[in-house]
Amino acid sequence: MKRLRPLLGTYVEIGCEGGTKRQQALACEAAFAAIAEVQRLLSFHDRCSDLGRLNRSGGDWVPLDPLSLRVLHLARRLMEQSGAAFNCLVGGSLVATGDLPRLHRGRVLVAGVPADLELGEDRARLRRPVQVTLDGIAKGFAVDQGIKMLRRFRVPGGWINAGGDLRTFGPTGCPLLRREATGAIGALGRLRDAACATSTVRTARDQRFPGRIVDPSGRALPGGGTHSVLARHAWLADALTKVAAVSPPERRAAAVAALGGRYLPEPAPILEEVA
Amino acid sequence: MLRANHAWELAALTPLSVLVAPAGAADYLTIEEAQAVLVPSADTFEPHPLTLTKDQRKAIKRLAGTRQRRAEQLAWRARRAGETIGWVLLDDVVGKHEFITYAVALSPAGRVLGVEILSYRETHGGEVRDAAWRAVFKGKTIEDPFVLDEDVPNLSGATLSSRNLTNGVKRLLALQRVALPRD
């Protein structure tokens, strides 16, 4: 059984394999609700979300939901461990280019350093006028929260695909394909109990695919490319595609592996023949 | 916690040994199923198809900011024990490369109760995809064995925006205000 709904600015598909129909329906509903909760807390576009309030705070302490703090911790730690190849504080540069809305009235810095984000027990504050963007991690985190729900309802297997960030669990897994920037589709393999995320660096704006990756200092990345990463959790796969995108080609696989993921090579064309 | 776990890695992605049908088309619910999911406490869904006048379409455009392209609109009144408890509207998002049929449930007061997608068709790169798919069969005879993986594949890729659908929902809220009875 599968369902598709608009969420997180994209289309989110939830699939359940095994279990009773009622179990699947309840699990699915609960998983969508968990994903909607992540959206409610962490949407950059919503000035009343936890993220919106933090970005508008002008340096004051802002009380935050434990879930929001968990994601901020994950983001900041990955920023430190990746030498800022993953940078959740480049919101300012995306505001400057119009890719994200302007929430803070004063001047904002195009990028920041981990020390700019101070995290307390149940609150956080910005020590300089940076803008936090969790675009590179929140979608994956939402997928993980959804999978947690499906498991909690004891669904034996399934998947969640949030606009191309996906995770599967259970014995079967699923065939994994990748969409290239050209629209061509290639086969990556069969995915089991793992997450896969793909990011595309585009040379020209495309309204259908509004996401944008910039380098750690907030500058546009040259050239194009499609990068896929495998990880145990969707939040990490999502985040590591950004690390892959900003790393030079010869260092990509190593950079991703050092942080717990696997950089996937070019997919095979879909005409995979039987042995 | 972030160190690579090789045992997990080896099992996570295995080569595909059978043909996989290209992704890009999926059906999720019939309209009846969608109605039942969207307004589960309703006992009847009464068809209430609309033909909008030019003035009504103008009013919708003014309220919602997007054009109501068609004069025809399929709608159902959801009733429980005779009382109207909501409306279900069927609509399409027609993008340059995607065609999505969806249903929205609205409360009598004009709040969104839910959105369910009935079918999803994506045509981006369709030519490339179809050509590659056809090429697999070139030269094969009836004697050649091939096995098709029955599992539906999952597609990873850059994130497609759902803004068109969100605008569609806004338009349908305006349509409710303009053209559906208030009782």
GROMACS .gro file of C-alpha atoms in nm, chain B residues 34-127:
model
   94
  309ALA     CA    1  -0.970   0.903  -0.167
  310GLN     CA    2  -1.310   1.023  -0.046
  311ALA     CA    3  -1.315   0.757   0.224
  312VAL     CA    4  -0.964   0.847   0.342
  313LEU     CA    5  -1.025   1.222   0.334
  314VAL     CA    6  -1.362   1.228   0.509
  315PRO     CA    7  -1.378   0.897   0.693
  316SER     CA    8  -1.691   0.980   0.895
  317ALA     CA    9  -1.905   1.057   0.588
  318ASP     CA   10  -2.176   0.807   0.493
  319THR     CA   11  -2.249   0.953   0.149
  320PHE     CA   12  -2.068   1.154  -0.115
  321GLU     CA   13  -2.322   1.334  -0.328
  322PRO     CA   14  -2.196   1.440  -0.672
  323HIS     CA   15  -2.213   1.817  -0.710
  324PRO     CA   16  -2.044   1.888  -1.045
  325LEU     CA   17  -1.998   2.257  -1.125
  326THR     CA   18  -1.995   2.458  -1.444
  327LEU     CA   19  -1.843   2.792  -1.356
  328THR     CA   20  -1.946   3.116  -1.524
  329LYS     CA   21  -1.691   3.361  -1.657
  330ASP     CA   22  -1.759   3.591  -1.361
  331GLN     CA   23  -1.706   3.310  -1.115
  332ARG     CA   24  -1.375   3.221  -1.277
  333LYS     CA   25  -1.271   3.586  -1.261
  334ALA     CA   26  -1.358   3.600  -0.892
  335ILE     CA   27  -1.155   3.287  -0.826
  336LYS     CA   28  -0.854   3.435  -1.005
  337ARG     CA   29  -0.887   3.750  -0.795
  338LEU     CA   30  -0.904   3.559  -0.468
  339ALA     CA   31  -0.644   3.295  -0.534
  340GLY     CA   32  -0.407   3.462  -0.777
  341THR     CA   33  -0.411   3.167  -1.016
  342ARG     CA   34  -0.639   3.104  -1.309
  343GLN     CA   35  -0.926   2.855  -1.296
  344ARG     CA   36  -0.852   2.711  -1.638
  345ARG     CA   37  -1.158   2.490  -1.681
  346ALA     CA   38  -1.523   2.578  -1.644
  347GLU     CA   39  -1.601   2.224  -1.532
  348GLN     CA   40  -1.516   2.123  -1.176
  349LEU     CA   41  -1.593   1.786  -1.019
  350ALA     CA   42  -1.706   1.808  -0.658
  351TRP     CA   43  -1.886   1.594  -0.402
  352ARG     CA   44  -2.079   1.696  -0.093
  353ALA     CA   45  -1.981   1.475   0.204
  354ARG     CA   46  -2.274   1.403   0.434
  355ARG     CA   47  -2.311   1.226   0.765
  356ALA     CA   48  -2.671   1.154   0.869
  357GLY     CA   49  -2.789   1.411   0.618
  358GLU     CA   50  -2.565   1.690   0.743
  359THR     CA   51  -2.296   1.841   0.520
  360ILE     CA   52  -1.961   1.780   0.685
  361GLY     CA   53  -1.732   1.868   0.399
  362TRP     CA   54  -1.658   1.888   0.028
  363VAL     CA   55  -1.426   1.678  -0.186
  364LEU     CA   56  -1.291   1.832  -0.505
  365LEU     CA   57  -1.100   1.655  -0.781
  366ASP     CA   58  -0.835   1.850  -0.966
  367ASP     CA   59  -0.522   1.819  -1.181
  368VAL     CA   60  -0.182   1.978  -1.170
  369VAL     CA   61  -0.057   2.001  -1.524
  370GLY     CA   62   0.305   2.105  -1.529
  371LYS     CA   63   0.551   2.108  -1.813
  372HIS     CA   64   0.666   1.759  -1.720
  373GLU     CA   65   0.422   1.627  -1.464
  374PHE     CA   66   0.054   1.542  -1.456
  375ILE     CA   67  -0.092   1.488  -1.111
  376THR     CA   68  -0.452   1.409  -1.026
  377TYR     CA   69  -0.541   1.486  -0.667
  378ALA     CA   70  -0.837   1.533  -0.435
  379VAL     CA   71  -0.882   1.795  -0.164
  380ALA     CA   72  -1.128   1.777   0.124
  381LEU     CA   73  -1.254   2.108   0.259
  382SER     CA   74  -1.460   2.168   0.572
  383PRO     CA   75  -1.786   2.364   0.531
  384ALA     CA   76  -1.606   2.660   0.692
  385GLY     CA   77  -1.329   2.656   0.432
  386ARG     CA   78  -1.041   2.474   0.599
  387VAL     CA   79  -0.834   2.206   0.428
  388LEU     CA   80  -0.910   1.868   0.584
  389GLY     CA   81  -0.660   1.679   0.369
  390VAL     CA   82  -0.499   1.628   0.030
  391GLU     CA   83  -0.452   1.292  -0.137
  392ILE     CA   84  -0.284   1.227  -0.469
  393LEU     CA   85  -0.471   0.981  -0.687
  394SER     CA   86  -0.222   0.946  -0.969
  395TYR     CA   87   0.118   1.082  -1.061
  396ARG     CA   88   0.270   1.093  -1.407
  397GLU     CA   89   0.607   1.237  -1.485
  398THR     CA   90   0.723   1.288  -1.841
  399HIS     CA   91   1.058   1.464  -1.794
  400GLY     CA   92   1.312   1.282  -2.000
  401GLY     CA   93   1.039   1.047  -2.111
  402GLU     CA   94   1.182   1.022  -2.459
   0.00000   0.00000   0.00000
